[in-house]
Amino acid sequence: MLSFEVEDLLENDGKDWLKELYGYLTGRSRKVFVLVVLQILKRLYTVFIPNTVQCQYDNVLNKLRCDLTAVLGNDGVLIYPCHPTSARFHGRMYGNCVNYSFLGLFNCLGFPVTNCTLGLNSNGLPVGVQIAAVANNDRLTIAVAEEIEKVFGGWVAP
């Protein structure tokens, strides 16, 4: 089962995804576009991907979760890029969906992540890292982020 349950964020258990899409396209939805797209993708996944394949995906995800949990333990963190590029201009992030894997990986695993700004690039746009740990270790990711911010100066206005 997917860790991130889209239905929890939509009314009527997400069954009105077509209504939400229409509402978004006509400017009447209170939901953000990404949420509507996630709901549509989840519906397509459950309809068109056979249960046996879904189970295989779940097994791969569970194995990755177990492997990373064994490597990190209760006191380890993984420092990972937030994104392969610096911050994008408003509205430009939707064109390259593959880059969401940098963000979505830990969501799927159910691991806590704290994003930490390292500073600005040569164009004045923010760059940063995400600090991930095993489930229920939020305090550790926050503590590491605070230490990184001390070294790099933390967030600065672009």
PDB file of C-alpha atoms in Angstrom, residues 40-98:
ATOM      1  CA  ILE A  40      -5.680  10.731 -10.867  1.00  0.00           C
ATOM      2  CA  LEU A  41      -2.380   8.827 -10.964  1.00  0.00           C
ATOM      3  CA  LYS A  42      -3.384   6.728  -7.976  1.00  0.00           C
ATOM      4  CA  ARG A  43      -6.708   5.849  -9.605  1.00  0.00           C
ATOM      5  CA  LEU A  44      -4.919   4.879 -12.835  1.00  0.00           C
ATOM      6  CA  TYR A  45      -2.429   2.817 -10.840  1.00  0.00           C
ATOM      7  CA  THR A  46      -5.113   0.854  -9.023  1.00  0.00           C
ATOM      8  CA  VAL A  47      -7.181   0.296 -12.186  1.00  0.00           C
ATOM      9  CA  PHE A  48      -4.497  -0.543 -14.748  1.00  0.00           C
ATOM     10  CA  ILE A  49      -1.675  -2.144 -12.744  1.00  0.00           C
ATOM     11  CA  PRO A  50      -2.457  -5.775 -11.848  1.00  0.00           C
ATOM     12  CA  ASN A  51      -2.526  -6.656  -8.139  1.00  0.00           C
ATOM     13  CA  THR A  52       0.421  -9.009  -8.584  1.00  0.00           C
ATOM     14  CA  VAL A  53       2.548  -6.171  -9.949  1.00  0.00           C
ATOM     15  CA  GLN A  54       1.355  -3.843  -7.177  1.00  0.00           C
ATOM     16  CA  CYS A  55       2.498  -6.472  -4.661  1.00  0.00           C
ATOM     17  CA  GLN A  56       5.893  -6.650  -6.369  1.00  0.00           C
ATOM     18  CA  TYR A  57       6.245  -2.859  -6.094  1.00  0.00           C
ATOM     19  CA  ASP A  58       5.244  -3.005  -2.436  1.00  0.00           C
ATOM     20  CA  ASN A  59       7.830  -5.732  -1.815  1.00  0.00           C
ATOM     21  CA  VAL A  60      10.590  -3.660  -3.441  1.00  0.00           C
ATOM     22  CA  LEU A  61       9.583  -0.640  -1.352  1.00  0.00           C
ATOM     23  CA  ASN A  62       9.497  -2.701   1.851  1.00  0.00           C
ATOM     24  CA  LYS A  63      12.919  -4.184   1.089  1.00  0.00           C
ATOM     25  CA  LEU A  64      14.382  -0.720   0.503  1.00  0.00           C
ATOM     26  CA  ARG A  65      12.788   0.484   3.760  1.00  0.00           C
ATOM     27  CA  CYS A  66      14.291  -2.471   5.670  1.00  0.00           C
ATOM     28  CA  ASP A  67      17.719  -2.079   4.045  1.00  0.00           C
ATOM     29  CA  LEU A  68      17.916   1.655   4.790  1.00  0.00           C
ATOM     30  CA  THR A  69      16.634   1.107   8.326  1.00  0.00           C
ATOM     31  CA  ALA A  70      19.394  -1.460   8.895  1.00  0.00           C
ATOM     32  CA  VAL A  71      22.066   0.872   7.498  1.00  0.00           C
ATOM     33  CA  LEU A  72      20.928   4.026   9.305  1.00  0.00           C
ATOM     34  CA  GLY A  73      19.881   2.461  12.592  1.00  0.00           C
ATOM     35  CA  ASN A  74      18.488   4.773  15.268  1.00  0.00           C
ATOM     36  CA  ASP A  75      21.314   7.298  15.096  1.00  0.00           C
ATOM     37  CA  GLY A  76      22.104   7.617  11.383  1.00  0.00           C
ATOM     38  CA  VAL A  77      21.016  10.169   8.814  1.00  0.00           C
ATOM     39  CA  LEU A  78      21.196  10.368   5.067  1.00  0.00           C
ATOM     40  CA  ILE A  79      22.040  13.766   3.604  1.00  0.00           C
ATOM     41  CA  TYR A  80      20.563  13.905   0.139  1.00  0.00           C
ATOM     42  CA  PRO A  81      19.934  16.683  -2.411  1.00  0.00           C
ATOM     43  CA  CYS A  82      16.498  18.285  -2.253  1.00  0.00           C
ATOM     44  CA  HIS A  83      16.497  18.576  -6.007  1.00  0.00           C
ATOM     45  CA  PRO A  84      19.021  18.091  -8.825  1.00  0.00           C
ATOM     46  CA  THR A  85      18.976  21.820  -9.586  1.00  0.00           C
ATOM     47  CA  SER A  86      18.634  25.020  -7.615  1.00  0.00           C
ATOM     48  CA  ALA A  87      15.158  26.396  -6.917  1.00  0.00           C
ATOM     49  CA  ARG A  88      13.075  26.879 -10.036  1.00  0.00           C
ATOM     50  CA  PHE A  89      11.133  29.972 -10.922  1.00  0.00           C
ATOM     51  CA  HIS A  90       7.442  29.936  -9.992  1.00  0.00           C
ATOM     52  CA  GLY A  91       5.456  27.509 -12.139  1.00  0.00           C
ATOM     53  CA  ARG A  92       8.543  26.016 -13.812  1.00  0.00           C
ATOM     54  CA  MET A  93       8.797  22.906 -11.627  1.00  0.00           C
ATOM     55  CA  TYR A  94       5.837  21.153 -13.231  1.00  0.00           C
ATOM     56  CA  GLY A  95       7.657  20.592 -16.523  1.00  0.00           C
ATOM     57  CA  ASN A  96      10.160  18.076 -15.169  1.00  0.00           C
ATOM     58  CA  CYS A  97       8.261  15.548 -13.072  1.00  0.00           C
ATOM     59  CA  VAL A  98      11.143  13.055 -12.943  1.00  0.00           C
TER      60      VAL A  98
END
